[in-house]
CSV table of C-alpha atoms and ligand atoms in Angstrom, one decimal:
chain,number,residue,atom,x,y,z
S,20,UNK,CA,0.0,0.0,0.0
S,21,UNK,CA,0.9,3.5,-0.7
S,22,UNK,CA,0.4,6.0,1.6
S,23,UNK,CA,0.6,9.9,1.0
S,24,UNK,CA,0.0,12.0,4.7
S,25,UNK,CA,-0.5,15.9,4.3
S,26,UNK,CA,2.2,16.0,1.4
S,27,UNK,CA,3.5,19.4,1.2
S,28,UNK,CA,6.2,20.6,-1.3
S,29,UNK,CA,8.0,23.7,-2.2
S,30,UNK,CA,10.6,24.5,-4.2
S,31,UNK,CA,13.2,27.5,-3.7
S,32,UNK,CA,14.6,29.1,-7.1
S,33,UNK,CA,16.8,32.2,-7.2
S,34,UNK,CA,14.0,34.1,-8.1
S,35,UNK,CA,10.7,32.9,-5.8
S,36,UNK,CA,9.0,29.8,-3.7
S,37,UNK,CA,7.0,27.2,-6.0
S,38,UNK,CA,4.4,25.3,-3.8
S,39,UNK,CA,4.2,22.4,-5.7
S,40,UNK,CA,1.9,20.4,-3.4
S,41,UNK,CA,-0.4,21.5,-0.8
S,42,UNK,CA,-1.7,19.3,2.6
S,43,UNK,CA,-2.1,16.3,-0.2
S,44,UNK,CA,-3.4,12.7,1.4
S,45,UNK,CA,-4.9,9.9,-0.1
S,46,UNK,CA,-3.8,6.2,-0.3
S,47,UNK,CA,-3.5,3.8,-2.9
S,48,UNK,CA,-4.5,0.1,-2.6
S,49,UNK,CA,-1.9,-2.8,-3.6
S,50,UNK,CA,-3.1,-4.6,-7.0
S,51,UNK,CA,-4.7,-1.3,-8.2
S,52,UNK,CA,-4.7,0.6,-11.2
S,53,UNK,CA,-5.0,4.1,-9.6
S,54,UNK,CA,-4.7,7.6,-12.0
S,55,UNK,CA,-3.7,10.7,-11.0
S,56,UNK,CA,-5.1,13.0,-13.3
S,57,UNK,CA,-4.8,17.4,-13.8
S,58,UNK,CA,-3.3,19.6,-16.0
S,59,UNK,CA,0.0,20.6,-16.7
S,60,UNK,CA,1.9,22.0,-13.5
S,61,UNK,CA,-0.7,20.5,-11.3
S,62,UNK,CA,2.1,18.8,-9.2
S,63,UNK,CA,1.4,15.1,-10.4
S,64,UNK,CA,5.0,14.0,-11.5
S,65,UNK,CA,6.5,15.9,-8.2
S,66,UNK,CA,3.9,13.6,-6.2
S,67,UNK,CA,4.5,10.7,-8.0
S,68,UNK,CA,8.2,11.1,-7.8
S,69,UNK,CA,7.9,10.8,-4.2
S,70,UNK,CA,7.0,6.9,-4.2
S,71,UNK,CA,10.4,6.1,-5.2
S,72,UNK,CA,12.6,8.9,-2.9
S,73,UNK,CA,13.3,11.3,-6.6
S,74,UNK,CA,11.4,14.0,-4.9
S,75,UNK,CA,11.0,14.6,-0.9
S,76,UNK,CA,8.5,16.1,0.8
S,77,UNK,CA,9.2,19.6,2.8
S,78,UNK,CA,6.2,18.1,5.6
S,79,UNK,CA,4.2,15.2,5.5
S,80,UNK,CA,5.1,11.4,4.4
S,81,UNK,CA,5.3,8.9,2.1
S,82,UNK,CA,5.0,5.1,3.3
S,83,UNK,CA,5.4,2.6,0.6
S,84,UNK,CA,4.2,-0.6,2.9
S,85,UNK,CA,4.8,1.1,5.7
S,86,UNK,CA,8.7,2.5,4.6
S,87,UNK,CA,9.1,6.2,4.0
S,88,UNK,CA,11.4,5.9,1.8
S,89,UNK,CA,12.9,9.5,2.5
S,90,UNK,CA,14.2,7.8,5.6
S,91,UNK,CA,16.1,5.1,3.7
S,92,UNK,CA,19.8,4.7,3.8
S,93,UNK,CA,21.6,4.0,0.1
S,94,UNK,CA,21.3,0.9,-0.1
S,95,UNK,CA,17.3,0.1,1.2
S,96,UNK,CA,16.8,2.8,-0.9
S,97,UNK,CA,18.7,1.5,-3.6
S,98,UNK,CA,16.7,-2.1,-2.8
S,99,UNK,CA,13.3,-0.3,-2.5
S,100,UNK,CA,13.7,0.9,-6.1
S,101,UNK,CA,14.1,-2.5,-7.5
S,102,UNK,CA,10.7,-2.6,-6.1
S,103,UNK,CA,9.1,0.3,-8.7
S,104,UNK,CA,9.1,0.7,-12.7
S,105,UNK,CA,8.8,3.7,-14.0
S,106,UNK,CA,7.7,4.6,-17.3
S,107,UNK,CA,7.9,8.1,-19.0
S,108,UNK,CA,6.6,10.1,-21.9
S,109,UNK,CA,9.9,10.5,-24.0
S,110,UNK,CA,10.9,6.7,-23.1
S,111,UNK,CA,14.2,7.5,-22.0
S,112,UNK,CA,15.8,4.4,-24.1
S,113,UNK,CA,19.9,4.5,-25.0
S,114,UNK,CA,19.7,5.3,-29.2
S,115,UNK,CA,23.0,3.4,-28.7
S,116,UNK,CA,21.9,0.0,-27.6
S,117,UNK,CA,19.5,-2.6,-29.0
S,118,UNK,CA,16.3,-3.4,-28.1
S,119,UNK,CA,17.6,-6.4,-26.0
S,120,UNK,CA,20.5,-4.2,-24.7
S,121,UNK,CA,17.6,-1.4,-23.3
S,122,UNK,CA,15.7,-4.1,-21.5
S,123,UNK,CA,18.8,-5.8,-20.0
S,124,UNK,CA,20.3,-2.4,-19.1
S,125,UNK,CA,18.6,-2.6,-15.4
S,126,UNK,CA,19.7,-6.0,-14.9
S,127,UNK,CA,23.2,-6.0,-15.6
S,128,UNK,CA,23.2,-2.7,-13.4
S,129,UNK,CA,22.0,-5.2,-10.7
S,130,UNK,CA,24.8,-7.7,-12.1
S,131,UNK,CA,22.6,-10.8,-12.6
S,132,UNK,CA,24.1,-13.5,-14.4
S,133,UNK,CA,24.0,-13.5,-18.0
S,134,UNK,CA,21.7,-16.7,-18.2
S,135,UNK,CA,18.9,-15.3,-16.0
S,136,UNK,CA,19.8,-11.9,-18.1
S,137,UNK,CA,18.8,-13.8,-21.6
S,138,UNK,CA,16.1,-15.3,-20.1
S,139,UNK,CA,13.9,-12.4,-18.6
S,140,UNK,CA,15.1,-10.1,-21.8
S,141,UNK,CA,13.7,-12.2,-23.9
S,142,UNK,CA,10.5,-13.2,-21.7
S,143,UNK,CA,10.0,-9.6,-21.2
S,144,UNK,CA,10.0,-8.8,-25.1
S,145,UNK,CA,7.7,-11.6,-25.7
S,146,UNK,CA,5.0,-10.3,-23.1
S,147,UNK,CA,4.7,-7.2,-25.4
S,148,UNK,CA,5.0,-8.6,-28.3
S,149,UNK,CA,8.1,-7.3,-29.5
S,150,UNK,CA,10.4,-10.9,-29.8
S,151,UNK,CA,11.0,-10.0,-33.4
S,152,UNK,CA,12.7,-6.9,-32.8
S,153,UNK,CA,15.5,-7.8,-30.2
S,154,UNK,CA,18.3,-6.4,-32.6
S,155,UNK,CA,16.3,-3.2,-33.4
S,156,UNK,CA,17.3,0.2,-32.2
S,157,UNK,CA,15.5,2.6,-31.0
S,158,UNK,CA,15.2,4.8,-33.9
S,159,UNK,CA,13.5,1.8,-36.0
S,160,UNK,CA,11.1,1.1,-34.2
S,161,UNK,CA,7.4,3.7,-34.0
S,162,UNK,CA,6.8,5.5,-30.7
S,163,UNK,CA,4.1,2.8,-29.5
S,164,UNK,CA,7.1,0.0,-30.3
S,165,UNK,CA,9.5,2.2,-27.9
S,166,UNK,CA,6.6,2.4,-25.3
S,167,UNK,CA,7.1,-1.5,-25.2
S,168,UNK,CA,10.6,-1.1,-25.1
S,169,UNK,CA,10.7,1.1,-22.6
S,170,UNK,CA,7.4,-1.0,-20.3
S,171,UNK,CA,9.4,-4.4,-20.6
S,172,UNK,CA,12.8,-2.5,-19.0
S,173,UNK,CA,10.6,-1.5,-16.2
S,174,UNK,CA,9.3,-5.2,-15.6
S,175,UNK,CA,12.6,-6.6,-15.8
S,176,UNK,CA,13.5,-6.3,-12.5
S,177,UNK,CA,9.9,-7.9,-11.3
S,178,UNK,CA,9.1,-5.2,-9.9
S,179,UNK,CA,5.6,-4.8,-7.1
S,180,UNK,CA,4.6,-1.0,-8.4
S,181,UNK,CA,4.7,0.6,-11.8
S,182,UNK,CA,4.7,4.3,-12.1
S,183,UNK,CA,3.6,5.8,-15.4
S,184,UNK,CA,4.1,8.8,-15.9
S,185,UNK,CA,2.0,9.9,-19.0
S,186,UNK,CA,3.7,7.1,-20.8
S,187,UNK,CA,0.8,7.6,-23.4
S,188,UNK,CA,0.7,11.1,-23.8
S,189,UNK,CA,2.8,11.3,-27.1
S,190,UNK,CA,1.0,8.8,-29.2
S,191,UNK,CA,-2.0,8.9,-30.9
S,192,UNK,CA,-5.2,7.6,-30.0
S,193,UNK,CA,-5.0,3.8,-31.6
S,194,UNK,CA,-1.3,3.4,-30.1
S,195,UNK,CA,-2.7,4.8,-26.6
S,196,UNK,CA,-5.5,2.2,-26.3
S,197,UNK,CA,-2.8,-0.8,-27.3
S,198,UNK,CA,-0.4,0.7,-25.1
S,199,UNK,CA,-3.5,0.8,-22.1
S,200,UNK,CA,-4.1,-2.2,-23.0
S,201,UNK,CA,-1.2,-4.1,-22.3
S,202,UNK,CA,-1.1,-2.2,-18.8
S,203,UNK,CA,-4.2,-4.0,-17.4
S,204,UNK,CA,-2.4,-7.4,-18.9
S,205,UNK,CA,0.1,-6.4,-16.7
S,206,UNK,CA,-2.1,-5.3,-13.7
S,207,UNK,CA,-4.6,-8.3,-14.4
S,208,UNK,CA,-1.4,-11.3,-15.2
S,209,UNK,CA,0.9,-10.3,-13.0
S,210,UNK,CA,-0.3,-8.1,-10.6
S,211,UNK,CA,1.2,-5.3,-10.0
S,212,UNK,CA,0.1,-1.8,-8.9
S,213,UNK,CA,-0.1,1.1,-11.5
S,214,UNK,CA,-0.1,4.4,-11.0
S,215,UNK,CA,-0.5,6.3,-14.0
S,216,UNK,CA,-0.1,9.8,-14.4
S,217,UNK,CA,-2.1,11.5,-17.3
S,218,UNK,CA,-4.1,14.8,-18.2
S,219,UNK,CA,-6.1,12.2,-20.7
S,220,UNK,CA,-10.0,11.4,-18.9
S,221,UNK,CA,-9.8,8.5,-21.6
S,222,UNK,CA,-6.4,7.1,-19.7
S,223,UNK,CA,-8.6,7.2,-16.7
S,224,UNK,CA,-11.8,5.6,-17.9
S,225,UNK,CA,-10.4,3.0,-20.0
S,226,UNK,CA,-8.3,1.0,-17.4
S,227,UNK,CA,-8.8,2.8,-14.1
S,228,UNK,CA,-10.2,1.7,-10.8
S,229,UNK,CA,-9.9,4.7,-8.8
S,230,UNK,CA,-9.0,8.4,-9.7
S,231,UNK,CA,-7.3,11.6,-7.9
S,232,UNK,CA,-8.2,14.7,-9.9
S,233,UNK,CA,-5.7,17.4,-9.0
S,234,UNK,CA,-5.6,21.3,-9.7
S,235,UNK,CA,-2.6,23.5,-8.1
S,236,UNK,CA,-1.3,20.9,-5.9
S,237,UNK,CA,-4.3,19.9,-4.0
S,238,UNK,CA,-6.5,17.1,-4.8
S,239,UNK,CA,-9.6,18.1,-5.2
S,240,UNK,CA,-11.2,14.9,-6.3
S,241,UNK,CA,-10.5,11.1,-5.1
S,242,UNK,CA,-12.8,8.2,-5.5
S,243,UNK,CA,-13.7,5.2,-7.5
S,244,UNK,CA,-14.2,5.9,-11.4
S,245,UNK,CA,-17.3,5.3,-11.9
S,246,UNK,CA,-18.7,7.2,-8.7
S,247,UNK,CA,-16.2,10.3,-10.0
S,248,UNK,CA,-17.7,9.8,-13.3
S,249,UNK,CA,-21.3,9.7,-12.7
S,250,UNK,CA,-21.2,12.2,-9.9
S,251,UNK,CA,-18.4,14.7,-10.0
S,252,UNK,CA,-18.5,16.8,-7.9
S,253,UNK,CA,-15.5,19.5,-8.6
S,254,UNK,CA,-15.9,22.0,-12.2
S,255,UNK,CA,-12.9,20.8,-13.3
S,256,UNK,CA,-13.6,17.1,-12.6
S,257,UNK,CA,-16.5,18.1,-14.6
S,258,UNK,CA,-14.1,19.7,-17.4
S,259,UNK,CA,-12.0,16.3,-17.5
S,260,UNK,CA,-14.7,14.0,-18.0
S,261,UNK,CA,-16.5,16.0,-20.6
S,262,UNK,CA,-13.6,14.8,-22.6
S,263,UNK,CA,-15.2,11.5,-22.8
S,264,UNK,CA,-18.7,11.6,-21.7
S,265,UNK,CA,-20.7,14.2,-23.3
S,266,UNK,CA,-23.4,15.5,-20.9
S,267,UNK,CA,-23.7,19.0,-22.2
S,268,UNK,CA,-26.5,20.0,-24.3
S,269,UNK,CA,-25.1,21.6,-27.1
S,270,UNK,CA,-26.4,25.1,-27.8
S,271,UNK,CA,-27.4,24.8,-31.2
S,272,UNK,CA,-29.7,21.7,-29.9
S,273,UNK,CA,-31.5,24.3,-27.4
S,274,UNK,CA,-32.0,26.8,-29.6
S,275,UNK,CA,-33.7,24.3,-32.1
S,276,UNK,CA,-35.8,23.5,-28.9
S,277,UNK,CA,-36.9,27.0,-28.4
S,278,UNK,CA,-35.6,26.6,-24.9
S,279,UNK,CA,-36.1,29.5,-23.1
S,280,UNK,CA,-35.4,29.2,-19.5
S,281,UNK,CA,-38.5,31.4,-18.6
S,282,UNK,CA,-40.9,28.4,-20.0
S,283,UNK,CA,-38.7,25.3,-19.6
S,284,UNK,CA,-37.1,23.1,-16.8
S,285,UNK,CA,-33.8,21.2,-18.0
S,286,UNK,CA,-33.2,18.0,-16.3
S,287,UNK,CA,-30.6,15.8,-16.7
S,288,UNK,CA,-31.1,11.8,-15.5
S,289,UNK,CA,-27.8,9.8,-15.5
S,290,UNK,CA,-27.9,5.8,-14.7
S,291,UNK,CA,-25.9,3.1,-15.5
S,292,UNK,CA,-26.9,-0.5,-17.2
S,293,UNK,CA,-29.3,-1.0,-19.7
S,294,UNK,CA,-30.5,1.8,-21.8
S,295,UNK,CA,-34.5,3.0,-20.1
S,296,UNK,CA,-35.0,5.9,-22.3
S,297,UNK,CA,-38.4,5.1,-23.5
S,298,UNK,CA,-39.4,3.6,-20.2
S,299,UNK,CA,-38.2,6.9,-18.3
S,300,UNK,CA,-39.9,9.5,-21.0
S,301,UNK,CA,-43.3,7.2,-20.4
S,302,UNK,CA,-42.9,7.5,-16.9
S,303,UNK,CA,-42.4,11.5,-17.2
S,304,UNK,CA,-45.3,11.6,-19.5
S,305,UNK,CA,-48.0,10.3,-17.7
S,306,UNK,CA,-46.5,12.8,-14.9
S,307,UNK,CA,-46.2,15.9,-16.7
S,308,UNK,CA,-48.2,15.1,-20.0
S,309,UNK,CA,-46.9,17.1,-23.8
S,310,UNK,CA,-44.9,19.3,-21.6
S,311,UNK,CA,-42.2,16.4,-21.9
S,312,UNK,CA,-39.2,17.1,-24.9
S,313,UNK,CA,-36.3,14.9,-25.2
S,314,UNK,CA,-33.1,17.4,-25.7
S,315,UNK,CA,-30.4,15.2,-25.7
S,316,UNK,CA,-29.7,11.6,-25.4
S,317,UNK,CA,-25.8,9.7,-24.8
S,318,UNK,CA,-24.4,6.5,-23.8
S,319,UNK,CA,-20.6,6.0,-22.8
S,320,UNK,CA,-18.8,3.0,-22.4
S,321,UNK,CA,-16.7,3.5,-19.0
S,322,UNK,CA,-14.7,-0.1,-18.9
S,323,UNK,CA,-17.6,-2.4,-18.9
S,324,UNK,CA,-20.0,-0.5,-17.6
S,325,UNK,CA,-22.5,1.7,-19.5
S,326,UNK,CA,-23.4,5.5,-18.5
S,327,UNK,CA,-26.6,7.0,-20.1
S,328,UNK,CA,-27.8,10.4,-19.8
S,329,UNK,CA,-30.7,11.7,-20.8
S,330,UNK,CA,-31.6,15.1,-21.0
S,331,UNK,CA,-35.2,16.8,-21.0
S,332,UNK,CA,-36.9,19.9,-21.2
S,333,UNK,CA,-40.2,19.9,-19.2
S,334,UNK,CA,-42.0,23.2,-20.2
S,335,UNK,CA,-43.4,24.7,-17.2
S,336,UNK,CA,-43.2,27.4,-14.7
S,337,UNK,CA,-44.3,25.3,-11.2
S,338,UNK,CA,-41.7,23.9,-9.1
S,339,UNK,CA,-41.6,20.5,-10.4
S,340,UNK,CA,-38.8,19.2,-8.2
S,341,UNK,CA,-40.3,17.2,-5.7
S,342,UNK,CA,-42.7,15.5,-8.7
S,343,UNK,CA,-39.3,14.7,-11.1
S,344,UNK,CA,-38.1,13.3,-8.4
S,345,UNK,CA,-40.9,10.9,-7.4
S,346,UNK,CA,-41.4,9.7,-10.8
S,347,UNK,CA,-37.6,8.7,-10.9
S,348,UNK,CA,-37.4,6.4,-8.3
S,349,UNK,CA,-37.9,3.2,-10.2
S,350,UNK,CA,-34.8,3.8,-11.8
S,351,UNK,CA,-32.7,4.9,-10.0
S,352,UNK,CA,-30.9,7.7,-11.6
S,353,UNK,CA,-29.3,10.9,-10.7
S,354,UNK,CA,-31.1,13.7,-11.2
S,355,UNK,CA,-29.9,17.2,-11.9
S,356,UNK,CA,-31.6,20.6,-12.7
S,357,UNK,CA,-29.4,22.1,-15.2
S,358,UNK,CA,-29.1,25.8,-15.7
S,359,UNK,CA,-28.3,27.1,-19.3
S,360,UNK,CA,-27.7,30.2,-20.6
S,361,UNK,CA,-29.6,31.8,-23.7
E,407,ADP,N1,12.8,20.9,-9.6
E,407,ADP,C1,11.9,21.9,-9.6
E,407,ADP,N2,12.3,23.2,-9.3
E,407,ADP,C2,11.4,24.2,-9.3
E,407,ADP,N3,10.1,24.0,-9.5
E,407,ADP,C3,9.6,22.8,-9.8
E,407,ADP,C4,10.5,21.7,-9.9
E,407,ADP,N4,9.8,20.6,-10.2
E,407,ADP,C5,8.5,21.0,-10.4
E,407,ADP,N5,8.4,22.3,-10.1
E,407,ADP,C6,7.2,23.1,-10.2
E,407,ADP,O1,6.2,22.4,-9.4
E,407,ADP,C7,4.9,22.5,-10.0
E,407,ADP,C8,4.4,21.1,-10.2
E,407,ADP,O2,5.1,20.5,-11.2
E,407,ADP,P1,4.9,19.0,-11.7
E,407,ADP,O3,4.8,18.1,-10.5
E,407,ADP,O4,5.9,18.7,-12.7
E,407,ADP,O5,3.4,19.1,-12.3
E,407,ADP,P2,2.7,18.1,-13.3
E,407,ADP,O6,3.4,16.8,-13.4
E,407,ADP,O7,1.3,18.0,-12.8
E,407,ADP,O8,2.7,18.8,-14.7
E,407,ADP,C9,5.1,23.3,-11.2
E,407,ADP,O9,4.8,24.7,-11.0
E,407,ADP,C10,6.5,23.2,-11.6
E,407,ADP,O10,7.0,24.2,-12.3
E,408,MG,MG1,4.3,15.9,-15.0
């Protein structure tokens, strides 16, 4: 388990303080696949550095089962850090070496025996797919091949945590989803924790279990992803997952409406599982007759699990609350009165 009590970090330049991070505490779970997610400058990589003693914190701790490992001498420190991969953006691979050189590099470091070296190299390589290019180099290879590169020299030293650190976020969108892919092979086959670091929502929904959202080094936002997703509870939570799940009308759809808030209610229902549109409209209809109009209709795929939102205009002046909210029960949703501007 990874702990993280009231991190605090500055950091003095010649010319001002940076706070980096500010009273930051959650806790991640061993076998997860937990995402830190915020914009640039947020203070993700300076958090995340922390797990493996690159960064220390000026207050608060860090306990990686139980060790913080700002306390370590050299060598547990050195021994802790067998312990964690790391993957980055750029890859960080030698241009010099091969393929099989860049994977071996950590193990020879460690001076293992040229037997065991082979061996894992080459198992490594083969568990992302990338046996028939053990005499490549670098530069021959596209950036999702590098990616691989670069994952199966993290595993090589078996290691019990693997810290991404946007290790998608210069490759397009097909290369991201194999790349995402073959990190929940690793989380599922061989267990290990991931942390990944991203300003991608679609990193987040496609492999995470639970998310941190952070803005100006705080976190602002921690919970499971589809409870985050379904109920966020933050504007820039909101902002991220707009990026994938579309829940805003758009205007041009309104206007088509005639929406005027004066005359119409917006609602928005959210619920997860099988699609209940006409069900729910029916159910609204006998309640609040032809004043019913369907605005806006969408169904994500979050992992396995669907999200549906439905959004309706009820044209009427009364307060309606109390009544939208009785006729939902059946379905359990979450309801929302929206506010729009026009
Ligand atoms: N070594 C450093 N010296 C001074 N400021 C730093 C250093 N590392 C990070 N920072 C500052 O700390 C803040 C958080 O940075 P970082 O953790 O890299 O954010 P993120 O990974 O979310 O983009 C930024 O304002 C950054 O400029
Ligand atoms: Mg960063």
């Amino acid at each position: 388990m990874i702990e993280f009590k009231n991190i605090t970090k500055h950091f003095l330049t010649k010319k001002n303080s940076v706070h980096a991070l500010n009273d930051v505490s959650f806790q991640i779970d061993d076998g997860e696949i937990f995402g830190i997610v915020g914009f640039s400058g947020a203070g993700k990589s300076t958090l995340v550095r922390m797990i493996n003693g690159l960064e220390k914190p000026s207050s608060g701790q860090v306990l990686v089962d139980g060790n913080d490992p700002g306390k370590l001498n050299k060598k547990e420190l050195r021994a802790m850090r067998k312990q964690i991969g790391m993957v980055f953006q750029q890859f960080n691979l030698l241009n010099s070496k091969t393929v099989y050189e860049n994977v071996a590099m950590p193990l020879i470091l460690n001076k293992e025996d040229k037997q065991m070296i082979d061996k894992r190299v080459k198992e490594m390589l083969a568990f992302v797919e990338l046996s028939d290019k053990l005499q490549s180099y670098p530069d021959q290879l596209s950036g999702g091949q590098k990616q691989r590169v670069g994952i199966a020299r993290a595993l090589a030293m078996n290691p019990k945590i693997l810290l991404c650190d946007e290790a998608t976020s210069a490759l397009d969108p097909k290369t991201t989803d194999s790349i995402l892919d073959l990190l929940k092979k690793i989380n599922d086959d061989l267990g290990i924790t991931i942390i990944i670091i991203t300003h991608e929502m679609h990193v987040i929904e496609k492999i995470c279990d639970h998310v941190a959202v952070m803005e100006k080094g705080s976190v602002i936002e921690t919970g499971k992803v589809q409870d985050v997703f379904s109920a966020p509870q933050q504007a820039i939570t909101k902002d991220f997952i707009n990026m994938v799940v579309k829940e805003d009308v758009p205007e041009g759809i309104l206007k088509n409406l005639q929406y005027s808030p004066e005359t119409s209610q917006i609602w928005s229902i959210k619920y997860w599982g099988a699609n209940q549109t006409v069900e729910i409209v029916e159910s609204l209809e006998k309640t609040f007759g032809k004043n019913v109009r369907i605005a806006y209709v969408t169904t994500s795929l979050l992992q396995e699990h669907t999200l549906n939102i439905l959004i309706v205009l009820i044209d009427t002046k009364e307060d309606i609350a109390e009544k939208v909210a009785e006729t939902m029960i059946p379905y359990q949703v979450l309801l929302e009165r929206k506010e729009y501007e026009c």
